[in-house]
DNA sequence: GGTGAAAGCTAATAGGG
DNA sequence: CCCTATTAGCTTTCACC
């Protein structure tokens, strides 16, 4: 799912095109790469199977009626993976990363109302065993969200 | 792009299906909703045009040779939008959010080597006019990344 | 891994309720 | 807004390299 991969130039072209349009046809991808449609299909399938790329609909939380978003910085003195497992299962949690620095993990949360965020923070995140601190950074908005990365 | 939307039950079904598989055929989406294929196609196009959903290839940074990831918390005494504009243009920056709390914005960065992160942090982020503090939280890894959200 | 051609589906448009 | 019908184009398989 996240092992080092051996991507050649054609894989990178495919990834770049898919980052721009996840529904690009195999025919269009074939044109972009110079390969045949069956060949690109096989490659795209391999890239998806290997977890190199996920082709998904990324939704706008506002439009979905989830205007309250926050990053929550979490500190723990217990096993960080175990804590991440527990937090990752909470409703509203969409992203959990393990970090170094003054927080051990960051959690991204989306919800309908401020009261829900408070509940997630106080009744759920802070009550996970081993959590010693949880600080919420409420979003005023997403400024930049880029899918086309350097190296592609 | 992020205005409140009027999504009905069918839109939510479409979004849920696309969150699971961004390349789901209109035929499959038609089955899931009970509508005809042209009708779902029109809706999906509308949802994409309105920015409710972006169908994109989300790549694994590790696989792409970008194993160094970090969240950078930034504090500024200048206009936060202007600072976010500047930071959002930096190479390696894939996500910028405006927040409340002890940081004014968070920046997600991906790069090839630790030295690059240091450079982004010291030579670029910290040198943006108005930035008074920038603290990097280096990732040990992404634990959870969910696209299927509550409410869909 | 890749190709080319054939078969079956799907996407996209048009016309109408 | 949705449906049916149509056609062009796409996806997918297969035999082969």
mmCIF file of C-alpha atoms (C1' of nucleotides) in Angstrom:
data_model
loop_
_atom_site.group_PDB
_atom_site.id
_atom_site.type_symbol
_atom_site.label_atom_id
_atom_site.label_comp_id
_atom_site.label_asym_id
_atom_site.label_seq_id
_atom_site.Cartn_x
_atom_site.Cartn_y
_atom_site.Cartn_z
ATOM 1 C CA UNK A 1 0.000 0.000 0.000
ATOM 2 C CA UNK A 2 2.854 2.384 0.626
ATOM 3 C CA UNK A 3 6.018 0.511 -0.189
ATOM 4 C CA UNK A 4 8.599 2.129 -2.400
ATOM 5 C CA UNK A 5 7.569 1.798 -6.012
ATOM 6 C CA UNK A 6 9.401 1.611 -9.273
ATOM 7 C CA UNK A 7 7.561 4.105 -11.380
ATOM 8 C CA UNK A 8 8.762 4.797 -14.870
ATOM 9 C CA UNK A 9 8.138 7.886 -16.943
ATOM 10 C CA UNK A 10 4.901 6.496 -18.336
ATOM 11 C CA UNK A 11 3.550 5.803 -14.857
ATOM 12 C CA UNK A 12 4.296 9.394 -13.949
ATOM 13 C CA UNK A 13 2.448 10.684 -16.990
ATOM 14 C CA UNK A 14 -0.530 8.525 -16.083
ATOM 15 C CA UNK A 15 -0.490 9.761 -12.505
ATOM 16 C CA UNK A 16 -0.245 13.374 -13.614
ATOM 17 C CA UNK A 17 -3.186 12.980 -15.978
ATOM 18 C CA UNK A 18 -5.251 11.213 -13.330
ATOM 19 C CA UNK A 19 -4.440 13.884 -10.772
ATOM 20 C CA UNK A 20 -5.992 16.352 -13.195
ATOM 21 C CA UNK A 21 -8.952 14.204 -14.151
ATOM 22 C CA UNK A 22 -9.653 10.926 -12.432
ATOM 23 C CA UNK A 23 -12.156 9.994 -15.140
ATOM 24 C CA UNK A 24 -9.821 10.520 -18.072
ATOM 25 C CA UNK A 25 -10.571 7.775 -20.599
ATOM 26 C CA UNK A 26 -8.038 5.057 -21.299
ATOM 27 C CA UNK A 27 -8.071 6.302 -24.863
ATOM 28 C CA UNK A 28 -7.010 9.776 -23.736
ATOM 29 C CA UNK A 29 -4.395 8.271 -21.408
ATOM 30 C CA UNK A 30 -3.137 6.170 -24.305
ATOM 31 C CA UNK A 31 -2.691 9.324 -26.382
ATOM 32 C CA UNK A 32 -0.887 11.072 -23.540
ATOM 33 C CA UNK A 33 1.567 8.223 -23.141
ATOM 34 C CA UNK A 34 1.941 6.828 -26.654
ATOM 35 C CA UNK A 35 0.889 3.397 -25.433
ATOM 36 C CA UNK A 36 -2.157 1.419 -26.502
ATOM 37 C CA UNK A 37 -5.387 1.607 -24.512
ATOM 38 C CA UNK A 38 -5.125 -1.953 -23.150
ATOM 39 C CA UNK A 39 -1.587 -1.223 -21.962
ATOM 40 C CA UNK A 40 -2.535 1.920 -20.079
ATOM 41 C CA UNK A 41 -5.557 0.191 -18.624
ATOM 42 C CA UNK A 42 -3.309 -2.510 -17.243
ATOM 43 C CA UNK A 43 -0.919 0.060 -15.807
ATOM 44 C CA UNK A 44 -3.665 2.139 -14.224
ATOM 45 C CA UNK A 45 -5.122 -0.998 -12.707
ATOM 46 C CA UNK A 46 -1.718 -1.965 -11.352
ATOM 47 C CA UNK A 47 -1.189 1.512 -9.891
ATOM 48 C CA UNK A 48 -4.603 1.340 -8.235
ATOM 49 C CA UNK A 49 -4.093 -2.198 -6.947
ATOM 50 C CA UNK A 50 -0.732 -1.263 -5.484
ATOM 51 C CA UNK A 51 -2.248 1.767 -3.780
ATOM 52 C CA UNK A 52 -0.018 4.186 -5.646
ATOM 53 C CA UNK A 53 -3.148 6.066 -6.662
ATOM 54 C CA UNK A 54 -6.728 6.082 -5.445
ATOM 55 C CA UNK A 55 -9.232 7.438 -7.906
ATOM 56 C CA UNK A 56 -11.931 8.971 -5.776
ATOM 57 C CA UNK A 57 -14.463 11.741 -5.556
ATOM 58 C CA UNK A 58 -13.094 14.336 -3.154
ATOM 59 C CA UNK A 59 -16.033 16.246 -1.792
ATOM 60 C CA UNK A 60 -16.319 19.813 -0.579
ATOM 61 C CA UNK A 61 -17.287 19.597 3.101
ATOM 62 C CA UNK A 62 -19.179 22.901 2.950
ATOM 63 C CA UNK A 63 -21.379 21.689 0.112
ATOM 64 C CA UNK A 64 -22.091 18.500 2.017
ATOM 65 C CA UNK A 65 -23.372 20.387 5.016
ATOM 66 C CA UNK A 66 -20.235 19.880 7.085
ATOM 67 C CA UNK A 67 -19.034 23.456 7.551
ATOM 68 C CA UNK A 68 -17.218 22.865 10.822
ATOM 69 C CA UNK A 69 -13.726 21.576 10.195
ATOM 70 C CA UNK A 70 -10.721 21.368 12.441
ATOM 71 C CA UNK A 71 -7.273 19.990 12.849
ATOM 72 C CA UNK A 72 -6.784 18.523 16.281
ATOM 73 C CA UNK A 73 -3.261 18.220 17.590
ATOM 74 C CA UNK A 74 -2.962 15.293 19.993
ATOM 75 C CA UNK A 75 -0.304 14.392 22.513
ATOM 76 C CA UNK A 76 -0.083 10.957 24.072
ATOM 77 C CA UNK A 77 2.089 9.008 26.468
ATOM 78 C CA UNK A 78 0.727 5.672 25.248
ATOM 79 C CA UNK A 79 1.313 3.748 22.018
ATOM 80 C CA UNK A 80 0.693 6.222 19.240
ATOM 81 C CA UNK A 81 -0.571 3.589 16.796
ATOM 82 C CA UNK A 82 -3.137 2.325 19.259
ATOM 83 C CA UNK A 83 -4.312 5.854 19.926
ATOM 84 C CA UNK A 84 -4.456 6.559 16.189
ATOM 85 C CA UNK A 85 -6.500 3.389 15.665
ATOM 86 C CA UNK A 86 -9.054 4.498 18.214
ATOM 87 C CA UNK A 87 -9.239 8.065 16.972
ATOM 88 C CA UNK A 88 -9.377 6.977 13.353
ATOM 89 C CA UNK A 89 -12.586 5.102 14.043
ATOM 90 C CA UNK A 90 -14.418 8.121 15.405
ATOM 91 C CA UNK A 91 -17.232 9.509 13.291
ATOM 92 C CA UNK A 92 -16.234 12.726 11.564
ATOM 93 C CA UNK A 93 -12.538 11.893 11.523
ATOM 94 C CA UNK A 94 -11.247 11.848 7.953
ATOM 95 C CA UNK A 95 -7.478 12.076 8.329
ATOM 96 C CA UNK A 96 -5.012 10.959 10.971
ATOM 97 C CA UNK A 97 -1.257 11.403 10.722
ATOM 98 C CA UNK A 98 1.512 10.456 13.108
ATOM 99 C CA UNK A 99 3.975 13.280 13.639
ATOM 100 C CA UNK A 100 7.010 14.399 15.502
ATOM 101 C CA UNK A 101 7.161 17.695 17.350
ATOM 102 C CA UNK A 102 4.968 19.137 20.042
ATOM 103 C CA UNK A 103 2.094 16.891 18.923
ATOM 104 C CA UNK A 104 2.222 13.151 18.355
ATOM 105 C CA UNK A 105 -0.624 13.103 15.919
ATOM 106 C CA UNK A 106 -2.917 15.360 13.995
ATOM 107 C CA UNK A 107 -6.514 14.548 13.333
ATOM 108 C CA UNK A 108 -8.716 16.217 10.747
ATOM 109 C CA UNK A 109 -12.378 16.368 11.604
ATOM 110 C CA UNK A 110 -15.472 17.511 9.732
ATOM 111 C CA UNK A 111 -18.896 18.000 11.269
ATOM 112 C CA UNK A 112 -22.179 19.832 11.023
ATOM 113 C CA UNK A 113 -22.105 22.068 14.061
ATOM 114 C CA UNK A 114 -19.614 23.534 16.505
ATOM 115 C CA UNK A 115 -21.252 21.563 19.299
ATOM 116 C CA UNK A 116 -20.317 18.354 17.522
ATOM 117 C CA UNK A 117 -16.701 19.370 17.286
ATOM 118 C CA UNK A 118 -16.703 20.091 20.993
ATOM 119 C CA UNK A 119 -18.178 16.670 21.618
ATOM 120 C CA UNK A 120 -15.640 14.891 19.421
ATOM 121 C CA UNK A 121 -12.837 16.766 21.141
ATOM 122 C CA UNK A 122 -13.954 16.422 24.748
ATOM 123 C CA UNK A 123 -16.069 13.288 24.839
ATOM 124 C CA UNK A 124 -14.106 11.222 22.370
ATOM 125 C CA UNK A 125 -10.569 12.315 21.531
ATOM 126 C CA UNK A 126 -9.593 13.451 25.013
ATOM 127 C CA UNK A 127 -11.083 10.312 26.546
ATOM 128 C CA UNK A 128 -9.041 7.908 24.462
ATOM 129 C CA UNK A 129 -6.690 6.233 26.958
ATOM 130 C CA UNK A 130 -3.224 7.705 26.792
ATOM 131 C CA UNK A 131 -4.244 11.059 25.328
ATOM 132 C CA UNK A 132 -2.704 13.737 27.476
ATOM 133 C CA UNK A 133 -3.556 16.792 25.443
ATOM 134 C CA UNK A 134 -5.758 17.714 22.490
ATOM 135 C CA UNK A 135 -5.842 21.141 20.946
ATOM 136 C CA UNK A 136 -8.314 22.042 18.210
ATOM 137 C CA UNK A 137 -7.442 24.380 15.361
ATOM 138 C CA UNK A 138 -10.776 25.270 13.821
ATOM 139 C CA UNK A 139 -10.697 25.954 10.091
ATOM 140 C CA UNK A 140 -11.725 29.243 8.623
ATOM 141 C CA UNK A 141 -11.403 27.579 5.272
ATOM 142 C CA UNK A 142 -9.330 25.543 2.899
ATOM 143 C CA UNK A 143 -7.081 27.885 0.959
ATOM 144 C CA UNK A 144 -5.166 25.467 -1.251
ATOM 145 C CA UNK A 145 -5.772 21.822 -2.015
ATOM 146 C CA UNK A 146 -3.496 20.543 -4.709
ATOM 147 C CA UNK A 147 -3.520 17.055 -6.209
ATOM 148 C CA UNK A 148 -0.929 17.702 -8.907
ATOM 149 C CA UNK A 149 2.305 17.173 -7.069
ATOM 150 C CA UNK A 150 5.961 17.816 -7.720
ATOM 151 C CA UNK A 151 7.515 14.772 -9.344
ATOM 152 C CA UNK A 152 4.521 14.212 -11.553
ATOM 153 C CA UNK B 1 -16.790 26.420 -5.534
ATOM 154 C CA UNK B 2 -17.739 26.167 -1.885
ATOM 155 C CA UNK B 3 -21.123 27.842 -1.555
ATOM 156 C CA UNK B 4 -23.887 26.059 0.314
ATOM 157 C CA UNK B 5 -25.465 23.486 -1.962
ATOM 158 C CA UNK B 6 -28.876 21.967 -2.316
ATOM 159 C CA UNK B 7 -28.106 18.284 -2.468
ATOM 160 C CA UNK B 8 -30.926 15.798 -2.551
ATOM 161 C CA UNK B 9 -30.809 12.157 -1.602
ATOM 162 C CA UNK B 10 -29.759 11.121 -5.107
ATOM 163 C CA UNK B 11 -26.831 13.538 -5.097
ATOM 164 C CA UNK B 12 -25.687 12.029 -1.822
ATOM 165 C CA UNK B 13 -25.870 8.528 -3.239
ATOM 166 C CA UNK B 14 -23.808 9.648 -6.226
ATOM 167 C CA UNK B 15 -21.240 11.295 -3.986
ATOM 168 C CA UNK B 16 -21.002 8.234 -1.789
ATOM 169 C CA UNK B 17 -20.459 5.975 -4.787
ATOM 170 C CA UNK B 18 -17.863 8.327 -6.267
ATOM 171 C CA UNK B 19 -16.046 8.543 -2.941
ATOM 172 C CA UNK B 20 -15.673 4.778 -3.160
ATOM 173 C CA UNK B 21 -14.800 4.641 -6.846
ATOM 174 C CA UNK B 22 -14.234 7.770 -8.862
ATOM 175 C CA UNK B 23 -14.363 5.799 -12.096
ATOM 176 C CA UNK B 24 -17.703 4.136 -11.445
ATOM 177 C CA UNK B 25 -19.574 3.987 -14.753
ATOM 178 C CA UNK B 26 -22.696 6.048 -15.259
ATOM 179 C CA UNK B 27 -24.484 2.760 -15.753
ATOM 180 C CA UNK B 28 -23.442 1.594 -12.291
ATOM 181 C CA UNK B 29 -24.358 4.969 -10.822
ATOM 182 C CA UNK B 30 -27.716 4.750 -12.562
ATOM 183 C CA UNK B 31 -28.352 1.390 -10.914
ATOM 184 C CA UNK B 32 -27.354 2.734 -7.518
ATOM 185 C CA UNK B 33 -29.769 5.639 -7.804
ATOM 186 C CA UNK B 34 -32.628 4.230 -9.861
ATOM 187 C CA UNK B 35 -32.182 7.006 -12.425
ATOM 188 C CA UNK B 36 -31.226 6.636 -16.069
ATOM 189 C CA UNK B 37 -27.602 6.902 -17.142
ATOM 190 C CA UNK B 38 -28.014 10.274 -18.908
ATOM 191 C CA UNK B 39 -29.697 11.685 -15.808
ATOM 192 C CA UNK B 40 -26.870 10.647 -13.489
ATOM 193 C CA UNK B 41 -24.328 11.853 -15.979
ATOM 194 C CA UNK B 42 -25.950 15.274 -15.943
ATOM 195 C CA UNK B 43 -25.966 15.305 -12.152
ATOM 196 C CA UNK B 44 -22.368 14.172 -11.817
ATOM 197 C CA UNK B 45 -21.344 16.840 -14.277
ATOM 198 C CA UNK B 46 -23.256 19.451 -12.329
ATOM 199 C CA UNK B 47 -21.658 18.323 -9.056
ATOM 200 C CA UNK B 48 -18.210 18.523 -10.664
ATOM 201 C CA UNK B 49 -18.880 21.899 -12.281
ATOM 202 C CA UNK B 50 -20.124 23.315 -8.987
ATOM 203 C CA UNK B 51 -17.030 22.022 -7.220
ATOM 204 C CA UNK B 52 -19.069 19.832 -4.885
ATOM 205 C CA UNK B 53 -16.848 16.940 -5.922
ATOM 206 C CA UNK B 54 -13.487 16.672 -7.647
ATOM 207 C CA UNK B 55 -12.773 13.313 -9.210
ATOM 208 C CA UNK B 56 -9.042 12.940 -9.019
ATOM 209 C CA UNK B 57 -6.222 10.502 -8.619
ATOM 210 C CA UNK B 58 -4.946 10.825 -5.064
ATOM 211 C CA UNK B 59 -1.395 9.593 -5.030
ATOM 212 C CA UNK B 60 0.652 7.995 -2.303
ATOM 213 C CA UNK B 61 3.565 10.356 -1.633
ATOM 214 C CA UNK B 62 5.867 7.490 -0.612
ATOM 215 C CA UNK B 63 5.320 5.678 -3.895
ATOM 216 C CA UNK B 64 6.039 8.875 -5.785
ATOM 217 C CA UNK B 65 9.404 9.285 -4.132
ATOM 218 C CA UNK B 66 8.265 11.985 -1.737
ATOM 219 C CA UNK B 67 8.777 10.314 1.626
ATOM 220 C CA UNK B 68 9.311 13.495 3.608
ATOM 221 C CA UNK B 69 6.000 14.980 4.655
ATOM 222 C CA UNK B 70 5.150 17.572 7.228
ATOM 223 C CA UNK B 71 2.482 19.810 8.585
ATOM 224 C CA UNK B 72 3.809 23.272 9.221
ATOM 225 C CA UNK B 73 1.956 25.453 11.697
ATOM 226 C CA UNK B 74 2.354 29.125 10.817
ATOM 227 C CA UNK B 75 1.712 32.261 12.820
ATOM 228 C CA UNK B 76 1.474 35.675 11.211
ATOM 229 C CA UNK B 77 0.768 39.252 12.160
ATOM 230 C CA UNK B 78 -0.007 40.224 8.566
ATOM 231 C CA UNK B 79 -3.011 39.495 6.353
ATOM 232 C CA UNK B 80 -3.514 35.763 6.584
ATOM 233 C CA UNK B 81 -4.923 35.476 3.059
ATOM 234 C CA UNK B 82 -1.924 37.202 1.552
ATOM 235 C CA UNK B 83 0.412 34.952 3.494
ATOM 236 C CA UNK B 84 -1.577 31.882 2.457
ATOM 237 C CA UNK B 85 -1.403 33.006 -1.184
ATOM 238 C CA UNK B 86 2.365 33.230 -1.021
ATOM 239 C CA UNK B 87 2.817 29.958 0.818
ATOM 240 C CA UNK B 88 0.326 28.158 -1.421
ATOM 241 C CA UNK B 89 2.517 28.902 -4.425
ATOM 242 C CA UNK B 90 5.607 27.256 -2.964
ATOM 243 C CA UNK B 91 6.750 24.038 -4.571
ATOM 244 C CA UNK B 92 5.948 21.027 -2.423
ATOM 245 C CA UNK B 93 2.995 22.671 -0.730
ATOM 246 C CA UNK B 94 -0.163 20.654 -1.337
ATOM 247 C CA UNK B 95 -2.587 21.907 1.305
ATOM 248 C CA UNK B 96 -3.073 25.215 3.082
ATOM 249 C CA UNK B 97 -5.803 25.901 5.631
ATOM 250 C CA UNK B 98 -6.629 29.010 7.623
ATOM 251 C CA UNK B 99 -7.218 28.234 11.268
ATOM 252 C CA UNK B 100 -7.931 29.698 14.654
ATOM 253 C CA UNK B 101 -5.884 28.807 17.698
ATOM 254 C CA UNK B 102 -2.194 29.044 18.348
ATOM 255 C CA UNK B 103 -1.497 28.877 14.610
ATOM 256 C CA UNK B 104 -3.074 31.004 11.917
ATOM 257 C CA UNK B 105 -2.532 28.508 9.190
ATOM 258 C CA UNK B 106 -1.382 24.995 8.561
ATOM 259 C CA UNK B 107 0.577 23.973 5.517
ATOM 260 C CA UNK B 108 1.075 20.433 4.293
ATOM 261 C CA UNK B 109 4.303 19.806 2.467
ATOM 262 C CA UNK B 110 5.721 16.823 0.588
ATOM 263 C CA UNK B 111 9.301 16.505 -0.589
ATOM 264 C CA UNK B 112 12.091 14.133 -1.474
ATOM 265 C CA UNK B 113 14.590 14.752 1.278
ATOM 266 C CA UNK B 114 14.746 16.206 4.778
ATOM 267 C CA UNK B 115 17.061 18.921 3.480
ATOM 268 C CA UNK B 116 14.309 20.123 1.189
ATOM 269 C CA UNK B 117 11.860 20.392 4.027
ATOM 270 C CA UNK B 118 14.372 22.442 5.949
ATOM 271 C CA UNK B 119 14.772 24.692 2.948
ATOM 272 C CA UNK B 120 11.045 25.134 2.462
ATOM 273 C CA UNK B 121 10.660 25.921 6.127
ATOM 274 C CA UNK B 122 13.594 28.281 6.607
ATOM 275 C CA UNK B 123 14.212 29.771 3.190
ATOM 276 C CA UNK B 124 10.629 30.061 2.041
ATOM 277 C CA UNK B 125 7.897 29.832 4.654
ATOM 278 C CA UNK B 126 9.701 31.746 7.381
ATOM 279 C CA UNK B 127 10.746 34.416 4.904
ATOM 280 C CA UNK B 128 7.247 35.239 3.739
ATOM 281 C CA UNK B 129 6.594 38.765 5.008
ATOM 282 C CA UNK B 130 4.435 38.726 8.112
ATOM 283 C CA UNK B 131 5.296 35.197 9.193
ATOM 284 C CA UNK B 132 6.333 35.367 12.822
ATOM 285 C CA UNK B 133 6.608 31.668 13.560
ATOM 286 C CA UNK B 134 6.650 28.385 11.704
ATOM 287 C CA UNK B 135 6.805 25.017 13.398
ATOM 288 C CA UNK B 136 7.169 21.806 11.435
ATOM 289 C CA UNK B 137 5.510 18.570 12.452
ATOM 290 C CA UNK B 138 7.229 15.910 10.409
ATOM 291 C CA UNK B 139 5.065 12.926 9.476
ATOM 292 C CA UNK B 140 5.896 9.422 10.508
ATOM 293 C CA UNK B 141 3.092 8.348 8.260
ATOM 294 C CA UNK B 142 -0.506 8.711 7.251
ATOM 295 C CA UNK B 143 -2.594 6.504 9.482
ATOM 296 C CA UNK B 144 -6.104 7.189 8.165
ATOM 297 C CA UNK B 145 -7.249 8.906 5.007
ATOM 298 C CA UNK B 146 -10.967 8.588 4.512
ATOM 299 C CA UNK B 147 -12.941 9.865 1.554
ATOM 300 C CA UNK B 148 -16.292 8.387 2.558
ATOM 301 C CA UNK B 149 -17.652 10.995 4.908
ATOM 302 C CA UNK B 150 -20.505 11.219 7.351
ATOM 303 C CA UNK B 151 -23.580 12.580 5.626
ATOM 304 C CA UNK B 152 -22.933 10.579 2.511
ATOM 305 C "C1'" DG C 1 5.027 -5.712 -20.909
ATOM 306 C "C1'" DG C 2 3.314 -4.657 -25.221
ATOM 307 C "C1'" DT C 3 0.073 -4.729 -29.735
ATOM 308 C "C1'" DG C 4 -4.146 -5.019 -32.826
ATOM 309 C "C1'" DA C 5 -8.729 -6.277 -33.824
ATOM 310 C "C1'" DA C 6 -13.400 -7.759 -32.461
ATOM 311 C "C1'" DA C 7 -17.188 -7.735 -29.287
ATOM 312 C "C1'" DG C 8 -19.920 -5.670 -25.971
ATOM 313 C "C1'" DC C 9 -20.782 -1.613 -23.232
ATOM 314 C "C1'" DT C 10 -20.804 3.108 -22.164
ATOM 315 C "C1'" DA C 11 -20.930 7.974 -23.066
ATOM 316 C "C1'" DA C 12 -22.933 11.588 -25.131
ATOM 317 C "C1'" DT C 13 -26.535 13.813 -27.812
ATOM 318 C "C1'" DA C 14 -31.133 14.536 -29.508
ATOM 319 C "C1'" DG C 15 -35.951 14.666 -29.056
ATOM 320 C "C1'" DG C 16 -39.869 14.635 -26.133
ATOM 321 C "C1'" DG C 17 -42.802 14.473 -21.631
ATOM 322 C "C1'" DC D 1 -35.564 17.244 -14.364
ATOM 323 C "C1'" DC D 2 -36.202 12.953 -16.183
ATOM 324 C "C1'" DC D 3 -36.869 9.351 -19.895
ATOM 325 C "C1'" DT D 4 -35.992 6.628 -24.311
ATOM 326 C "C1'" DA D 5 -33.484 5.943 -28.455
ATOM 327 C "C1'" DT D 6 -29.523 6.353 -31.176
ATOM 328 C "C1'" DT D 7 -24.858 6.509 -32.592
ATOM 329 C "C1'" DA D 8 -20.142 7.190 -31.873
ATOM 330 C "C1'" DG D 9 -16.618 6.094 -29.007
ATOM 331 C "C1'" DC D 10 -14.660 3.532 -25.259
ATOM 332 C "C1'" DT D 11 -13.424 -0.533 -22.604
ATOM 333 C "C1'" DT D 12 -12.184 -5.095 -22.351
ATOM 334 C "C1'" DT D 13 -10.809 -9.551 -23.926
ATOM 335 C "C1'" DC D 14 -8.042 -12.467 -26.595
ATOM 336 C "C1'" DA D 15 -4.514 -14.270 -29.540
ATOM 337 C "C1'" DC D 16 -0.087 -13.153 -30.435
ATOM 338 C "C1'" DC D 17 4.634 -11.038 -30.085
#
